[in-house]
Short mmCIF file of C-alpha atoms in Angstrom, two decimals:
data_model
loop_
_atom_site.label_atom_id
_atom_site.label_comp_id
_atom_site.label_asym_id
_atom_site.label_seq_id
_atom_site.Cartn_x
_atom_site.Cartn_y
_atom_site.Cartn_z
CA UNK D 1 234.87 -10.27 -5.71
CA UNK D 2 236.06 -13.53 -5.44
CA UNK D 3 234.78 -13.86 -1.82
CA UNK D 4 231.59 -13.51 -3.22
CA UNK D 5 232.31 -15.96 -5.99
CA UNK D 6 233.67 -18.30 -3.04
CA UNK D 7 230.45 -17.43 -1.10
CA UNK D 8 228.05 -18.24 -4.00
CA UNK D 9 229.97 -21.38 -4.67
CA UNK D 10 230.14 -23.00 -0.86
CA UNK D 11 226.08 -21.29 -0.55
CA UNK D 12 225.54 -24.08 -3.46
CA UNK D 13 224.26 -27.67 -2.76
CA UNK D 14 226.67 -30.14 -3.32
CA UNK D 15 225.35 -32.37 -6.14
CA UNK D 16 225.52 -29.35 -8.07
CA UNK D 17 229.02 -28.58 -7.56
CA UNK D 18 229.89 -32.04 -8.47
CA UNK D 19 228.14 -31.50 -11.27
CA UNK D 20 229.54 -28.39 -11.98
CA UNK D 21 233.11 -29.18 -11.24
CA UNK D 22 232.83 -32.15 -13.40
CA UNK D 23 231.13 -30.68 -16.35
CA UNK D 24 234.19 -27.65 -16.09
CA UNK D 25 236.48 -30.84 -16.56
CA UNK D 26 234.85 -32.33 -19.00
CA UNK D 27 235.03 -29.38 -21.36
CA UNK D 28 239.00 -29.49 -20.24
CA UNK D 29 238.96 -32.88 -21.85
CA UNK D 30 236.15 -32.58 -24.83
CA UNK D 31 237.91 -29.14 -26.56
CA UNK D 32 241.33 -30.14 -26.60
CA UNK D 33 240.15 -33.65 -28.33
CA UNK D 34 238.02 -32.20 -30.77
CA UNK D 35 240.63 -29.23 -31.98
CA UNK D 36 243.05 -32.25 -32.29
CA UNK D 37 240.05 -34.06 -34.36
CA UNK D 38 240.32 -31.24 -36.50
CA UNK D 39 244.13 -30.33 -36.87
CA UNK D 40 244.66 -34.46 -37.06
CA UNK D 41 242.73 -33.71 -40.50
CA UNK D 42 244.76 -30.66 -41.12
CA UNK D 43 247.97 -32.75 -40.84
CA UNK D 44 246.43 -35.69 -42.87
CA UNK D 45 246.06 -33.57 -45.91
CA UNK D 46 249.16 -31.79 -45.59
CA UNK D 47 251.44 -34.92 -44.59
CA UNK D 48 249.87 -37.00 -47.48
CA UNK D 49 250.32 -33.89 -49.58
CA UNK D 50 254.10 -33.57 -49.14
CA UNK D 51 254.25 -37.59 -49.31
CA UNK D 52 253.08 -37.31 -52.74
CA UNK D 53 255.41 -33.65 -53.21
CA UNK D 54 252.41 -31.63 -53.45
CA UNK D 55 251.50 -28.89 -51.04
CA UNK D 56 247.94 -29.87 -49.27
CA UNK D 57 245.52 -27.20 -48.41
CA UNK D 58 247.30 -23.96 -48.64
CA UNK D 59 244.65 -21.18 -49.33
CA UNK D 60 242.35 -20.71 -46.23
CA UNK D 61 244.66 -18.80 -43.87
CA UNK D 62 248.58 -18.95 -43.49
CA UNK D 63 249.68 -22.49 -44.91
CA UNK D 64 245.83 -23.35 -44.82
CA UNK D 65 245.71 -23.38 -40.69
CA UNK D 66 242.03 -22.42 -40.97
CA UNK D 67 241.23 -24.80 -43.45
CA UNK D 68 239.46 -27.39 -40.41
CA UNK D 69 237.66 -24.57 -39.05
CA UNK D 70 236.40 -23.23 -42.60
CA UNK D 71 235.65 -26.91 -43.33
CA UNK D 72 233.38 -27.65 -40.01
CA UNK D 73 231.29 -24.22 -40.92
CA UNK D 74 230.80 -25.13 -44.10
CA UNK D 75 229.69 -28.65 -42.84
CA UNK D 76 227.31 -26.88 -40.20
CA UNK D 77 225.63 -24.84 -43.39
CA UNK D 78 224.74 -27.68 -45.34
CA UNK D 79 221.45 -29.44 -45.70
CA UNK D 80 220.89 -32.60 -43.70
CA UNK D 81 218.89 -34.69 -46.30
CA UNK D 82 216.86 -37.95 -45.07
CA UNK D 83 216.51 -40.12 -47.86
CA UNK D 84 212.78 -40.68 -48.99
CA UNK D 85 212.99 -44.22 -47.76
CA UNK D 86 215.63 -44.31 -44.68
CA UNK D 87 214.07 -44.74 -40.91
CA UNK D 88 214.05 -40.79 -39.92
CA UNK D 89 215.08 -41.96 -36.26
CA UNK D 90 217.33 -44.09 -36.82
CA UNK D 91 218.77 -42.62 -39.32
CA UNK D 92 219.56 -39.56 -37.44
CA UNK D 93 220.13 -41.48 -34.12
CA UNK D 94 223.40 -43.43 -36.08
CA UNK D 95 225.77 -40.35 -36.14
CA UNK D 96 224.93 -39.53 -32.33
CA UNK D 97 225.70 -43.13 -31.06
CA UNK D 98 228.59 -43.62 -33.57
CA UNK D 99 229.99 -39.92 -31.82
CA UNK D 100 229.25 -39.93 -28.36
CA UNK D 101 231.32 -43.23 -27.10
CA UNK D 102 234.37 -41.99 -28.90
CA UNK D 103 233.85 -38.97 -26.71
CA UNK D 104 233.18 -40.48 -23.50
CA UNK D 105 235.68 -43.02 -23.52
CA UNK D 106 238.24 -40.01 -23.00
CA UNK D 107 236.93 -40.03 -19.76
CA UNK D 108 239.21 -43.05 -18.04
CA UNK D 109 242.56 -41.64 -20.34
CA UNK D 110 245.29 -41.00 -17.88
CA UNK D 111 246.77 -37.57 -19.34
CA UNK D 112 249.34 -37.73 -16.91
CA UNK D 113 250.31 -38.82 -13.48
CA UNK D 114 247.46 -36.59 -12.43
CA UNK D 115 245.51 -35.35 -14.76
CA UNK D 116 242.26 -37.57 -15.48
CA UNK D 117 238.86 -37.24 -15.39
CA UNK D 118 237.83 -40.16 -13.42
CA UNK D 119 240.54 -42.89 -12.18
CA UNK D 120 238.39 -45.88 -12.54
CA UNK D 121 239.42 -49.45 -11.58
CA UNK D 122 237.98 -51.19 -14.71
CA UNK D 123 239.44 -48.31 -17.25
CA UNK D 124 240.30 -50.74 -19.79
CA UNK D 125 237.18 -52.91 -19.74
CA UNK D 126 235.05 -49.56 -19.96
CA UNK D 127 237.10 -48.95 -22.73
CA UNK D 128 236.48 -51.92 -24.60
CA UNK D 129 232.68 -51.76 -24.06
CA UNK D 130 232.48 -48.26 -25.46
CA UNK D 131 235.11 -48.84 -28.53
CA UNK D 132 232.27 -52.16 -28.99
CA UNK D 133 229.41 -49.52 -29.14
CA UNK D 134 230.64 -47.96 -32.79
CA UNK D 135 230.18 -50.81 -34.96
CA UNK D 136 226.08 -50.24 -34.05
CA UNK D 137 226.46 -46.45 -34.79
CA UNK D 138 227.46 -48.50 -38.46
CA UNK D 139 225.31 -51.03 -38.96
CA UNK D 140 222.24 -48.76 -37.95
CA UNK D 141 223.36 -46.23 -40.22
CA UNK D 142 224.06 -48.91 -43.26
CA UNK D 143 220.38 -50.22 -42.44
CA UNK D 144 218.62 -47.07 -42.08
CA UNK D 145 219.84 -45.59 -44.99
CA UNK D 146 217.91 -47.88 -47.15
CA UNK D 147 220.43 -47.96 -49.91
CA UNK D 148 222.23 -50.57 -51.44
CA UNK D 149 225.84 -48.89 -50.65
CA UNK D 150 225.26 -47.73 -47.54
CA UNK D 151 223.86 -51.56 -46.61
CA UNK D 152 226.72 -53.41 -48.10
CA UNK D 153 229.18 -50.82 -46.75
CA UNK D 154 227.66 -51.55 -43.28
CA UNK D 155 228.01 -55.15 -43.67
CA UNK D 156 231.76 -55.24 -44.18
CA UNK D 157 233.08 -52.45 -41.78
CA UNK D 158 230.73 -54.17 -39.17
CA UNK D 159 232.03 -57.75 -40.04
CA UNK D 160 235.66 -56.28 -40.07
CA UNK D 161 235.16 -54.32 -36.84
CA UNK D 162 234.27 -57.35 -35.29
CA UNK D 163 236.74 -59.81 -36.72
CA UNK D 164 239.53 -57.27 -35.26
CA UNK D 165 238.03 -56.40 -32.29
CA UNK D 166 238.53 -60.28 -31.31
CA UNK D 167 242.74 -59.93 -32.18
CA UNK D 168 242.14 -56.44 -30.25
CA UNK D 169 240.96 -57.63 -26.93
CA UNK D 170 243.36 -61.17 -27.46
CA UNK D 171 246.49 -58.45 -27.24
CA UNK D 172 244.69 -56.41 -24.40
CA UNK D 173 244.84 -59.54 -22.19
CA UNK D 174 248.34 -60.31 -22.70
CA UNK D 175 248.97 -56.69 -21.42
CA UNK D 176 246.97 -57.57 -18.19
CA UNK D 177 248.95 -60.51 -17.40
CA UNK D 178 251.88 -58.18 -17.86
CA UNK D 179 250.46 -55.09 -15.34
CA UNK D 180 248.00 -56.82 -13.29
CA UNK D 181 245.27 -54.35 -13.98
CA UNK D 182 242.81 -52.83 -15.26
CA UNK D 183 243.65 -49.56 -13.89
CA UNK D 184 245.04 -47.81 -17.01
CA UNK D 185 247.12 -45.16 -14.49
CA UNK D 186 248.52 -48.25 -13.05
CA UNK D 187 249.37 -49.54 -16.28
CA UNK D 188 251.23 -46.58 -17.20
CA UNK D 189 252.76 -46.71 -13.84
CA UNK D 190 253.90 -50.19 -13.41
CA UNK D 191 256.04 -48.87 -16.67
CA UNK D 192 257.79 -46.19 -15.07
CA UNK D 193 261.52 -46.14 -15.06
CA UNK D 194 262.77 -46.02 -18.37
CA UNK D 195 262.22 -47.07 -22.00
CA UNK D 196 263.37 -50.64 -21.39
CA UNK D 197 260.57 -51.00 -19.04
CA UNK D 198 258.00 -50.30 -21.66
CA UNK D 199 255.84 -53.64 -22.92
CA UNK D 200 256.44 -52.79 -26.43
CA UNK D 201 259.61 -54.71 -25.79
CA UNK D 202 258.15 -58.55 -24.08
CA UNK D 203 255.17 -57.67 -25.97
CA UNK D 204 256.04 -56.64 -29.26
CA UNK D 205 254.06 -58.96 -31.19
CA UNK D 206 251.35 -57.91 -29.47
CA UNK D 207 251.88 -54.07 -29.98
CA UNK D 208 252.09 -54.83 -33.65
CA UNK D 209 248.49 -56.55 -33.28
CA UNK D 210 246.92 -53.98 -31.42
CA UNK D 211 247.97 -51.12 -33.42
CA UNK D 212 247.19 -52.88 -37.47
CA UNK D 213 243.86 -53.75 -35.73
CA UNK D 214 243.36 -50.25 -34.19
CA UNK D 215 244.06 -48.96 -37.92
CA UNK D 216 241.32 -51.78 -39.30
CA UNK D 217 238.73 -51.12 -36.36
CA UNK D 218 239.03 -47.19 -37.39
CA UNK D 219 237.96 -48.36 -41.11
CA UNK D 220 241.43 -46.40 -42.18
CA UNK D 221 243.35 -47.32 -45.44
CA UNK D 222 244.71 -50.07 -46.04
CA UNK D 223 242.09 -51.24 -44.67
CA UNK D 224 239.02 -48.83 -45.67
CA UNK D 225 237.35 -51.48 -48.24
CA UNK D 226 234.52 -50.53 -46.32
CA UNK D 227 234.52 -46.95 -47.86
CA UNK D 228 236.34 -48.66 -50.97
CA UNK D 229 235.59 -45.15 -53.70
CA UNK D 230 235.67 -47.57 -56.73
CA UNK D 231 233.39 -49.57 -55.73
CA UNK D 232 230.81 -48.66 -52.81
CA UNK D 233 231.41 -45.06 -53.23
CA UNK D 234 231.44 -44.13 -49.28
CA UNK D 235 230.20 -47.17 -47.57
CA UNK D 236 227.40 -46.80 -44.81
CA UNK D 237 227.77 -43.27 -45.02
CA UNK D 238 226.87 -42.52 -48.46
CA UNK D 239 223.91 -41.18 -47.59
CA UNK D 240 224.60 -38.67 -44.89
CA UNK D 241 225.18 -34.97 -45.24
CA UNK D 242 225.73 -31.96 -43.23
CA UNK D 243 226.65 -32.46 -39.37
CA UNK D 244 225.14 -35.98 -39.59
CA UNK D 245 228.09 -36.66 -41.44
CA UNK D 246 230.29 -34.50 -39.45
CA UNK D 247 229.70 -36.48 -36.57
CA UNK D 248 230.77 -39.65 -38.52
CA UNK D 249 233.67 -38.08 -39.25
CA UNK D 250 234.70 -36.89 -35.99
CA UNK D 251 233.75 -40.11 -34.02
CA UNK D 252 236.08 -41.98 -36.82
CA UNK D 253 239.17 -39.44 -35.95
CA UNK D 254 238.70 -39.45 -32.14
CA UNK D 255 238.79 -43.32 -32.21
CA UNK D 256 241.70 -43.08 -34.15
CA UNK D 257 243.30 -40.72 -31.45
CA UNK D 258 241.62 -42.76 -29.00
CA UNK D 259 243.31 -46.10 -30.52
CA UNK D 260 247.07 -43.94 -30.58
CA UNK D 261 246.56 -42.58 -26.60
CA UNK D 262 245.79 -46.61 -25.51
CA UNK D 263 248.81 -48.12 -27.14
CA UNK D 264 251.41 -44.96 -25.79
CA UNK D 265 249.65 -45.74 -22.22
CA UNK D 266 249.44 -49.71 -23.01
CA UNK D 267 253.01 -50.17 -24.72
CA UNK D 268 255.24 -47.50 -24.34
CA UNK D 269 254.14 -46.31 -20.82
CA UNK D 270 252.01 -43.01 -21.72
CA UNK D 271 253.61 -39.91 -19.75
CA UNK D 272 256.40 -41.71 -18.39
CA UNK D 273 260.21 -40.62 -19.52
CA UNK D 274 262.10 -43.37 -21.82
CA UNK D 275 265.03 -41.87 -20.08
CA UNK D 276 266.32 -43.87 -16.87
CA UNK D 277 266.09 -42.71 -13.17
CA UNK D 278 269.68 -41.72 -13.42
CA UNK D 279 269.31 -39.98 -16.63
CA UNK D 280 266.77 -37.83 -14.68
CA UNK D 281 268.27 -37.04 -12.22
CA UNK D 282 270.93 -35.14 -13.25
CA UNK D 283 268.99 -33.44 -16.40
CA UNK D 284 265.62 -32.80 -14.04
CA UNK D 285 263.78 -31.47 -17.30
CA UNK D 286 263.73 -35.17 -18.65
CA UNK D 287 260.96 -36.14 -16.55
CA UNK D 288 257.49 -37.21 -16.55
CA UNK D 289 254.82 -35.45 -18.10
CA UNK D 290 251.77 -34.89 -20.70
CA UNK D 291 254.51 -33.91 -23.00
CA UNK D 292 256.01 -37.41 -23.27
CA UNK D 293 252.13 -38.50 -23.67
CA UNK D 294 251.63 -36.25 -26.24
CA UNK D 295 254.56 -36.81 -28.34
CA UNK D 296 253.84 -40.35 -27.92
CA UNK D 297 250.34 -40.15 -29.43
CA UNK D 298 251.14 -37.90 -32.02
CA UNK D 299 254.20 -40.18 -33.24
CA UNK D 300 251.32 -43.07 -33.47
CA UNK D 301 248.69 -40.46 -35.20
CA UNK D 302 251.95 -39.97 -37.92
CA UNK D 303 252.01 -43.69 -38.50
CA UNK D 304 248.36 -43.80 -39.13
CA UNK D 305 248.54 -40.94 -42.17
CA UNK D 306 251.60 -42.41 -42.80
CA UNK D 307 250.08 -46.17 -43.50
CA UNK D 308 247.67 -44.51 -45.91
CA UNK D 309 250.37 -42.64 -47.90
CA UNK D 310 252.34 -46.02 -48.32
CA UNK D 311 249.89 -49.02 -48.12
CA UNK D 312 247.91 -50.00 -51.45
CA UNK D 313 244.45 -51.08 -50.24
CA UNK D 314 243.52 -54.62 -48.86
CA UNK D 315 241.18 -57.14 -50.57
CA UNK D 316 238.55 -57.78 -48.50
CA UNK D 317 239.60 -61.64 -48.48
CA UNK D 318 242.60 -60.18 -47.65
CA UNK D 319 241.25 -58.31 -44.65
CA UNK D 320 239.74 -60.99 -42.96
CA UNK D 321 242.59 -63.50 -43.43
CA UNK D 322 244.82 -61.15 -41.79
CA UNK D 323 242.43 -60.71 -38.80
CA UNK D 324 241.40 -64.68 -38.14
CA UNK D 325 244.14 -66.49 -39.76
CA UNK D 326 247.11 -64.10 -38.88
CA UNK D 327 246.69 -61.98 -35.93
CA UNK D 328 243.93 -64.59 -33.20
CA UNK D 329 246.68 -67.07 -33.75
CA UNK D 330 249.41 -64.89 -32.82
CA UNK D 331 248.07 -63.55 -29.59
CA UNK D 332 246.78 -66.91 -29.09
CA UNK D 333 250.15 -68.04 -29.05
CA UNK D 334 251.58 -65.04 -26.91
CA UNK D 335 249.38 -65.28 -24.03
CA UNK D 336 250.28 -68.83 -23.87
CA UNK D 337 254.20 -67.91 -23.75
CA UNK D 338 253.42 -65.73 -20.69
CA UNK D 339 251.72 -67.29 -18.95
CA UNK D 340 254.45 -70.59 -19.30
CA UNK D 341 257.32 -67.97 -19.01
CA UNK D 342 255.45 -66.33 -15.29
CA UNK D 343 254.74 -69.91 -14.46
CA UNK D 344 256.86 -72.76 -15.21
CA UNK D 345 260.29 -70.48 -16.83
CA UNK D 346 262.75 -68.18 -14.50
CA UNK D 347 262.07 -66.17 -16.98
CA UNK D 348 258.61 -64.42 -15.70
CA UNK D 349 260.48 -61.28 -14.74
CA UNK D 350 260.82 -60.76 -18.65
CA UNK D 351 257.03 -59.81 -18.45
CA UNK D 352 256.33 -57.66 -15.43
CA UNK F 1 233.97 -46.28 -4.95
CA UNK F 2 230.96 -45.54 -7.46
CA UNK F 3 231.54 -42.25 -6.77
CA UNK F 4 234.33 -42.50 -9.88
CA UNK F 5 231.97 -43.60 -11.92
CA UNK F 6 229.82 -40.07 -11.47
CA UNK F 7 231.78 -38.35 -13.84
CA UNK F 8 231.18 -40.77 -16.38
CA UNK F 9 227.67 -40.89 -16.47
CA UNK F 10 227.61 -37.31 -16.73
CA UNK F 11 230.16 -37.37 -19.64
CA UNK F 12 227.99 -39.89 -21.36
CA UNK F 13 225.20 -36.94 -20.82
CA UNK F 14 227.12 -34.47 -22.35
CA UNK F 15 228.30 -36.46 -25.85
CA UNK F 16 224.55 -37.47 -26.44
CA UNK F 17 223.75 -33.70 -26.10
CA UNK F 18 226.57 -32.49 -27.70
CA UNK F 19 225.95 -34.94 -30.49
CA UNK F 20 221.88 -33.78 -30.59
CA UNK F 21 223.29 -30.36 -30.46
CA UNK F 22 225.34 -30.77 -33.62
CA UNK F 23 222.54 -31.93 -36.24
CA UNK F 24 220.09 -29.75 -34.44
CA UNK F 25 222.79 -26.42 -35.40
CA UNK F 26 222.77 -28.22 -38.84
CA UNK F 27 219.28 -28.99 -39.40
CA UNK F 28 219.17 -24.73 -38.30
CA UNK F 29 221.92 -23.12 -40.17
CA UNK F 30 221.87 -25.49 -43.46
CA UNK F 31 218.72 -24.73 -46.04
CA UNK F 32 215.78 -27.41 -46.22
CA UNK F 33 214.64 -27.90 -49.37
CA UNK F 34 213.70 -31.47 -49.94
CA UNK F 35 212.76 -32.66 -53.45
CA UNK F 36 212.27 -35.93 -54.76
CA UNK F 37 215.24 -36.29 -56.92
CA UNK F 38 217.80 -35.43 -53.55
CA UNK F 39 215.79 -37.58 -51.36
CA UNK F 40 215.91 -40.75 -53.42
CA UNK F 41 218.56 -43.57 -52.57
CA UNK F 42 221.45 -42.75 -54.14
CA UNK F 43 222.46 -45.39 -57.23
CA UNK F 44 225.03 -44.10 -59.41
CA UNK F 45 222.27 -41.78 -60.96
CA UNK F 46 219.71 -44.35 -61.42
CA UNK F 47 216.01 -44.62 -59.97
CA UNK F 48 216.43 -47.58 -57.81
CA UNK F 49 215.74 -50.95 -59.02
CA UNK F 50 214.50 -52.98 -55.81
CA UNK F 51 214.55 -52.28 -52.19
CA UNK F 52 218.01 -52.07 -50.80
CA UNK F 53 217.29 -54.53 -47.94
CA UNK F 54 218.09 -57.64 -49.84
CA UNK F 55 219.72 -61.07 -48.90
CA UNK F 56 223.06 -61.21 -48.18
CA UNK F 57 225.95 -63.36 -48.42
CA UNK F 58 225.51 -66.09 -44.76
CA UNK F 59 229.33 -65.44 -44.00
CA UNK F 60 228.56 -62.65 -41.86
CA UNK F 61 226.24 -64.06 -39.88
CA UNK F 62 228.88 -66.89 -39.91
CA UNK F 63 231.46 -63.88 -38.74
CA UNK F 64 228.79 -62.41 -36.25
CA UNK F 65 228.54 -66.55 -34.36
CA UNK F 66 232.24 -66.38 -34.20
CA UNK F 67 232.81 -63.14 -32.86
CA UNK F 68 230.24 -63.74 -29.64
CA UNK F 69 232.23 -66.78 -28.94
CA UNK F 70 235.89 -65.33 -29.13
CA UNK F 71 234.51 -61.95 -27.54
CA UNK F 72 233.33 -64.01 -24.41
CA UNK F 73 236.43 -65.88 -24.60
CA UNK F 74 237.80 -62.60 -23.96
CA UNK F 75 235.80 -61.23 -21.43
CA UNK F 76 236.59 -64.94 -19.36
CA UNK F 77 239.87 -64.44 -19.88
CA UNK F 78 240.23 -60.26 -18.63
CA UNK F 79 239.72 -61.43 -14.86
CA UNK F 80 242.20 -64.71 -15.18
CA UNK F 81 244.91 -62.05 -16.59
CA UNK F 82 244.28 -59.23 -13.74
CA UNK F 83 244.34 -62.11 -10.76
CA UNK F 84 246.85 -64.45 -12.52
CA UNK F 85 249.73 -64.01 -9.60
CA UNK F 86 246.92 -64.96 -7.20
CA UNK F 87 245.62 -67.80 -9.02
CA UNK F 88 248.20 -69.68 -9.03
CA UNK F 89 249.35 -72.97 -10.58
CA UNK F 90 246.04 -74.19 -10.79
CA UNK F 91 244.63 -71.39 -12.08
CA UNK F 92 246.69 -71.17 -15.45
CA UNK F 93 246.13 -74.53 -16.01
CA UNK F 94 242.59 -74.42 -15.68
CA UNK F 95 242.68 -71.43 -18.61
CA UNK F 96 244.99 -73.74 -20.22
CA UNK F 97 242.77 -76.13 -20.93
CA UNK F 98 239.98 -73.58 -21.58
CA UNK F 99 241.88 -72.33 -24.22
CA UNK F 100 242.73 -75.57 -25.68
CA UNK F 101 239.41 -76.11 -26.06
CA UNK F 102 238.38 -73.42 -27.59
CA UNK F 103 241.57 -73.63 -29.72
CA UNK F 104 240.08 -77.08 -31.10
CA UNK F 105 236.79 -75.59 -31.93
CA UNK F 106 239.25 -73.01 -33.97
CA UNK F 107 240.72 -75.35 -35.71
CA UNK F 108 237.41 -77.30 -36.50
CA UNK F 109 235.92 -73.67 -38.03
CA UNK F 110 238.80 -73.21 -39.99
CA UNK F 111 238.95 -76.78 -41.45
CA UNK F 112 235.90 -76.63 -42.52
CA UNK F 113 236.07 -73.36 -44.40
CA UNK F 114 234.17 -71.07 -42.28
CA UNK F 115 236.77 -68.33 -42.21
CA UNK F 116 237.36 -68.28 -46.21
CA UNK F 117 236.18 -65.38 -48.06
CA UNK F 118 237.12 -65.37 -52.02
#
C-alpha cells in the first residue's frame, strides 16, 4: 500500500510535487490560524465578559465552545446584499484583498526553529509590504460602498493606518540595527540564550511603539474611532453582510495575531526559552519550542482584549497626535541612540 | 534562492481562492432576495440625501503626502540598518545627516500646523 503510494508519488513530475507538498503545508499553516481567528473571538467575548463579571457566550455547547463555529455558519447563511449604488466589483473584490495578505503573510512566520513555510531572506520587508496591502482592502471598500459611513469610516482607519504604519516601520528598523537582518528566523535566533537577551529590554521603547501601533493599525479599541458605534455606526464596513463581512472580520483578527506572533519573534525572541543555557541544562524540558511561541503570542493576544476591557476610546485628534507627535519622535530618537551607542559609545554591546 | 519564494506565490494563490471561495459559499447558501428598501445606502433609516462621494476635509490628503515621504524614509533606512556593521563610520553619518534633514522638514510640517486635527 504505501509502496504504491510511494510509487505514484516518485511516478509524479516534480513541479507538481512541489506544488503538492507545499499546498499540504500551507493547509498546516492556514487551519491552525483560522481556528485561532475564531477561538481569539471566543476568548474576546468571554475575557471581556468576566472583566465586566458577566459570563460571555454560554449557551451554544459546553461554556459556549461552539459558539465561533455556530457564528461562522450562520454568517455563511446570510444574504450578501450589494447596495443599489456600490461598484459590484469592487465592492466584492474589498473583503478578498483585505483577507488574503493577512493570510499569506503567515507564510515567512518562523513557528519554531524549524517549522516554517518558506525561510525567506527579506521576511520582514515582505511582511511590511503585505501588512501595507490592508488599508486598500479599506479604502476600496469605504469607496465602493457608496455610503456616507462607510466613506468617512474609510477615510479615518485609512489615514490612521497610515499615520501608524510610519511609527511601525520607524521601530522595525531599530530592531534591524539590533539583529542585522531581515531574516525573521535569524532574528529569533540572534535572541537565543535567555530572557535577558530578548530586545524588549535595549529596545523597550520601541516594543511599546510597535505593539500600541499594532493595536491602532488593527482598528482595535482604544483606537477603533474608525468603527466609532455612536457615531459612524460600523465604519467602511457598514454596508457588508454575509461572508463579505466575514472576511473583514477574519482578515482584522489574523492581523491582530499576525501583529502578536511579530513582536514575540521581534522582542521577546519567539520560540526561544527565557530560561538561561544553564537553567536548561539541568531541567532539559525548559527548552526551545512552539510552546514558548505560542504562549508568547497568546500573552500579547490577552493584552489586546485586555486594552479594550480597560481603555475608554481615543478622540480622533487624539489618535493622530499620539501617532505623529508621540510615537515618530520617539523612534526617531531611538534609532539615533543606537546607532551613537554601536558607533561612538563602548556601549554597542547593549544592542546586539 | 527564488526557489523560497515558490511557496509564497502559491500561498498568495490559495488566500485569493480561498477568499473567492468564501463569498461564492455565501452568495450559495444565504437567500437572494434583493429589494429596493435593503439595497439602498444605509442612513440611519432615511432615503439618502446626496451622493455619498462628497468633498472631504484636505488633511488627509495632507496625511496621505506625509506618509509617502516617512514610508520611503523607511524603506532607505531598512538596508542602512541590515548592513550598518559593514558600513561603517561613514555610513551612519551619512544617515545621520539624512535624517537630520528630514527631521527639519518635520519640524517645518509641524510648525506650520499640518499635523493638527481639532
Amino acid at each position: 500500500m504505501t509502496e504504491t503510494l510511494l510509487g505514484f508519488w516518485l511516478a509524479l513530475p516534480s513541479w507538481l510535487q512541489i506544488l503538492l507538498a507545499n499546498l499540504v503545508k500551507i493547509v498546516i499553516i492556514v487551519l491552525p490560524v483560522v481556528l485561532a481567528v475564531a477561538y481569539l473571538t471566543y476568548a474576546e467575548r468571554k475575557i471581556i465578559g468576566y472583566m465586566q463579571v458577566r459570563v460571555g457566550p454560554n449557551r451554544v455547547g459546553p461554556r459556549g465552545w461552539l459558539q465561533p463555529i455556530m457564528d461562522a455558519v450562520k454568517l455563511m447563511f446570510k444574504e450578501i446584499i450589494v447596495p443599489t449604488n456600490a461598484n459590484r466589483f469592487l465592492f466584492i473584490g474589498a473583503p478578498i484583498l483585505a483577507f488574503a495578505p493577512a493570510m499569506v503573510a503567515w507564510a515567512v512566520i518562523p513557528f519554531s526553529d524549524t517549522l516554517w513555510l518558506t525561510n525567506i531572506d527579506a521576511g520582514l520587508l515582505f511582511i511590511l509590504a503585505l501588512t501595507s496591502m490592508g488599508v486598500y482592502g479599506v479604502i476600496i471598500a469605504g469607496w465602493a460602498s457608496n455610503s456616507k459611513y462607510a466613506f468617512l469610516g474609510s477615510l479615518r482607519s485609512a489615514a490612521q493606518i497610515v499615520a501608524y504604519e510610519i511609527a511601525m516601520g520607524f521601530a522595525l528598523v531599530g530592531v534591524l540595527m539590533a539583529a542585522g537582518s531581515l531574516n525573521l528566523r535569524e532574528i529569533a535566533l540572534a535572541q537565543a540564550g535567555g530572557a535577558h537577551h530578548w530586545y524588549i529590554l535595549p529596545l523597550f521603547p520601541l516594543f511599546l511603539v510597535y505593539f500600541i501601533s499594532g493595536v491602532a493599525e488593527t482598528n482595535r479599541a482604544p483606537f477603533d474611532v474608525a468603527e466609532g458605534e455612536s457615531e459612524i455606526v460600523a465604519g467602511f464596513h457598514v454596508e457588508y453582510s454575509g461572508m463579505a463581512f466575514a472576511l473583514f472580520f477574519l482578515g482584522e483578527y489574523a492581523n491582530m495575531i499576525l501583529i502578536g506572533a511579530l513582536a514575540a519573534v521581534m522582542f521577546l525572541g519567539g520560540w526561544t526559552t527565557p530560561f538561561t543555557p544553564a537553567v536548561v541544562a539541568s531541567l532539559p524540558w525548559l527548552g526551545d519550542g512552539i510552546h514558548w511561541f505560542l504562549i508568547k503570542v497568546s500573552f500579547l493576544m490577552f493584552c489586546f482584549l485586555w486594552f479594550r476591557a480597560t481603555f475608554p476610546r481615543y478622540r480622533y485628534d487624539q489618535i493622530m497626535r499620539l501617532g505623529w507627535k508621540v510615537f515618530i519622535p520617539v523612534t526617531l530618537v531611538w534609532i539615533v541612540v543606537i546607532g551613537v551607542a554601536k558607533f561612538l559609545t563602548p556601549w554597542g554591546y547593549l544592542f546586539h | 534562492m527564488l526557489n523560497n519564494y515558490v511557496p509564497i506565490l502559491i500561498f498568495m494563490a490559495v488566500a485569493l481562492i480561498m477568499g473567492v471561495a468564501m463569498v461564492v459559499i455565501g452568495r450559495v447558501l444565504g437567500p437572494h432576495r434583493p429589494d429596493t428598501e435593503k439595497n439602498s445606502p444605509y442612513e440611519c433609516g432615511f432615503e439618502a440625501f446626496e451622493d455619498s462621494r462628497m468633498k472631504f476635509d484636505v488633511r488627509y490628503y495632507l496625511v496621505a503626502i506625509l506618509f509617502i515621504i516617512f514610508d520611503l524614509e523607511i524603506a532607505f533606512l531598512f538596508p542602512w540598518a541590515v548592513a550598518l556593521s559593514e558600513v561603517g563610520m561613514l555610513g551612519f553619518v551619512a544617515m545621520m545627516l539624512f535624517l537630520g534633514i528630514l527631521v527639519v522638514g518635520f519640524i517645518y510640517e509641524w510648525k506650520k500646523g499640518a499635523l493638527e486635527w481639532e
